[in-house]
XYZ file of C-alpha atoms in Angstrom:
193
model
C -66.032 -80.514 54.087
C -68.570 -83.219 53.200
C -71.429 -80.699 53.406
C -69.794 -78.680 50.608
C -69.854 -81.611 48.195
C -73.649 -81.629 48.390
C -73.977 -77.914 47.647
C -74.575 -76.516 44.174
C -71.949 -74.304 42.596
C -74.259 -71.343 42.987
C -74.737 -72.042 46.711
C -70.985 -72.383 47.171
C -70.409 -69.033 45.462
C -73.040 -67.358 47.640
C -71.532 -68.957 50.778
C -68.087 -67.689 49.817
C -69.483 -64.205 49.257
C -70.954 -64.434 52.778
C -67.511 -65.143 54.205
C -67.229 -68.947 54.110
C -63.706 -69.381 52.710
C -63.958 -73.195 52.614
C -66.779 -72.943 50.073
C -64.284 -71.577 47.562
C -62.010 -74.583 48.164
C -64.814 -76.820 46.882
C -65.342 -74.610 43.810
C -61.643 -74.807 43.065
C -61.642 -78.570 43.543
C -64.581 -78.987 41.156
C -63.176 -76.854 38.356
C -59.380 -76.965 38.533
C -58.970 -79.964 36.238
C -61.638 -78.891 33.750
C -60.360 -75.339 33.404
C -56.703 -76.310 33.251
C -57.497 -78.800 30.454
C -59.426 -76.083 28.632
C -56.516 -73.636 28.909
C -53.937 -76.215 27.906
C -56.006 -77.177 24.885
C -56.290 -73.570 23.784
C -52.726 -72.304 24.332
C -50.770 -75.578 24.065
C -48.252 -74.502 26.665
C -48.344 -75.715 30.255
C -46.799 -72.557 31.705
C -49.282 -70.326 29.873
C -52.139 -72.628 30.889
C -51.046 -72.304 34.528
C -50.882 -68.518 34.205
C -54.353 -68.408 32.661
C -55.672 -70.696 35.382
C -54.283 -68.486 38.127
C -55.423 -65.310 36.386
C -58.931 -66.691 36.017
C -59.287 -67.765 39.618
C -57.874 -64.479 40.875
C -60.587 -62.727 38.827
C -63.213 -65.110 40.211
C -62.128 -64.382 43.794
C -62.095 -60.628 43.168
C -65.546 -60.703 41.545
C -66.960 -62.796 44.371
C -65.397 -60.595 47.048
C -66.840 -57.518 45.351
C -70.250 -59.232 45.285
C -70.332 -59.110 41.464
C -71.719 -62.627 41.036
C -75.475 -63.025 40.814
C -76.931 -66.541 40.712
C -79.090 -65.742 37.690
C -77.604 -68.445 35.454
C -75.394 -71.397 36.165
C -72.121 -70.638 37.951
C -70.312 -72.884 35.479
C -71.147 -70.568 32.566
C -70.109 -67.513 34.544
C -66.778 -69.188 35.346
C -66.218 -70.288 31.738
C -67.026 -66.770 30.578
C -64.222 -65.402 32.754
C -61.910 -68.156 31.451
C -62.860 -67.397 27.852
C -62.144 -63.703 28.366
C -58.736 -64.535 29.862
C -57.869 -66.635 26.803
C -59.111 -63.960 24.434
C -57.024 -61.308 26.189
C -53.960 -63.563 26.107
C -54.363 -64.304 22.411
C -54.756 -60.613 21.643
C -51.640 -59.759 23.631
C -49.643 -62.452 21.843
C -51.136 -61.489 18.480
C -51.751 -65.172 17.960
C -53.972 -65.410 14.933
C -54.111 -68.013 12.213
C -56.144 -67.029 9.191
C -57.861 -69.884 7.459
C -59.807 -69.564 4.239
C -62.817 -71.750 3.745
C -64.789 -72.354 0.599
C -68.543 -72.745 0.705
C -68.325 -76.233 -0.851
C -66.282 -77.633 2.077
C -68.495 -79.588 4.425
C -67.485 -82.531 6.631
C -71.116 -83.431 7.208
C -71.083 -85.145 3.818
C -68.848 -87.865 5.202
C -70.623 -91.147 5.701
C -69.537 -92.751 8.984
C -70.431 -96.213 7.650
C -67.658 -95.882 5.092
C -65.130 -95.173 7.848
C -66.171 -97.963 10.232
C -64.386 -101.275 9.682
C -64.903 -104.118 12.165
C -61.366 -105.443 12.420
C -57.996 -104.819 14.008
C -57.002 -102.882 10.911
C -60.128 -100.806 11.284
C -59.190 -99.954 14.875
C -55.733 -98.865 13.741
C -57.198 -96.760 10.941
C -59.643 -95.111 13.370
C -56.809 -94.315 15.796
C -54.716 -92.827 13.001
C -57.720 -90.876 11.765
C -58.430 -89.563 15.274
C -54.775 -88.563 15.737
C -54.744 -86.783 12.373
C -58.057 -85.062 13.164
C -56.678 -83.942 16.531
C -53.615 -82.470 14.774
C -55.837 -80.628 12.315
C -58.058 -79.240 15.106
C -54.918 -77.917 16.808
C -54.182 -75.850 13.684
C -57.572 -74.121 13.619
C -57.856 -70.440 14.555
C -58.374 -69.978 18.290
C -62.074 -69.030 18.005
C -62.867 -72.131 15.956
C -60.705 -74.426 18.108
C -62.472 -73.161 21.218
C -65.920 -73.848 19.755
C -64.860 -77.382 18.790
C -63.444 -77.982 22.273
C -66.466 -76.666 24.145
C -68.950 -78.506 21.933
C -67.283 -81.874 21.401
C -65.086 -82.268 24.479
C -67.123 -80.408 27.110
C -70.485 -81.367 25.601
C -71.911 -77.854 25.723
C -74.770 -76.781 23.482
C -74.361 -73.890 21.081
C -76.648 -71.809 23.302
C -74.346 -72.454 26.273
C -71.275 -71.722 24.168
C -72.776 -68.465 22.945
C -73.373 -67.374 26.558
C -69.825 -68.281 27.608
C -68.185 -66.588 24.641
C -70.532 -63.598 24.577
C -71.537 -64.199 20.969
C -74.801 -65.001 19.253
C -75.827 -68.586 18.617
C -75.537 -67.909 14.890
C -71.953 -66.747 15.346
C -71.164 -69.903 17.334
C -72.747 -72.053 14.640
C -70.907 -70.109 11.954
C -67.570 -70.616 13.681
C -68.289 -74.338 13.981
C -69.167 -74.433 10.292
C -65.888 -72.715 9.393
C -64.030 -75.099 11.687
C -65.547 -78.028 9.823
C -64.764 -76.393 6.492
C -61.168 -75.805 7.537
C -60.831 -79.376 8.768
C -62.153 -80.674 5.491
C -59.779 -78.456 3.566
C -56.859 -79.713 5.664
C -57.932 -83.285 5.116
C -58.107 -82.614 1.397
C -61.271 -84.663 1.124
C -62.827 -84.488 -2.300
C -66.527 -85.083 -2.601
C -67.907 -85.976 -6.022
């Protein structure tokens, strides 16, 4: 099994497609925690997250067995694309949509981080409370915006990578992030002079 740890995701996928079942075990090991966290973040229900996880990996196995994977791009993006599609399908089926209005004058980028940073115990408490409140507000964003925030800030993906995963243009990804920020600012009721 040690040889599998050294292999790239793409090589593991190709090995699995060639009949090496243990190669898929390594893929699953590498991505089970990341994908489950992603699903749980998006649907906020452990049972649904488990269903999405299983649905996604069943689709991955089927695609690999049918030789539908081509190592053109990174395997990770291909996998996240399947996961994204599973979430999108689930949200459509559940008719889970939150409509948020955003005004053009809402922009969190106007916040000055120096004003928020306080070097004291009270400052640490304020930052924790602020983070908790921000997390609550992110949870209330529409699914498309919440997903962009998650992929960009928690997974560290670029907007180009996000656009590939979600099957949208970079401008659409940037626009959704902008609306997410606008909605967060609106929720925070921050007034800028």
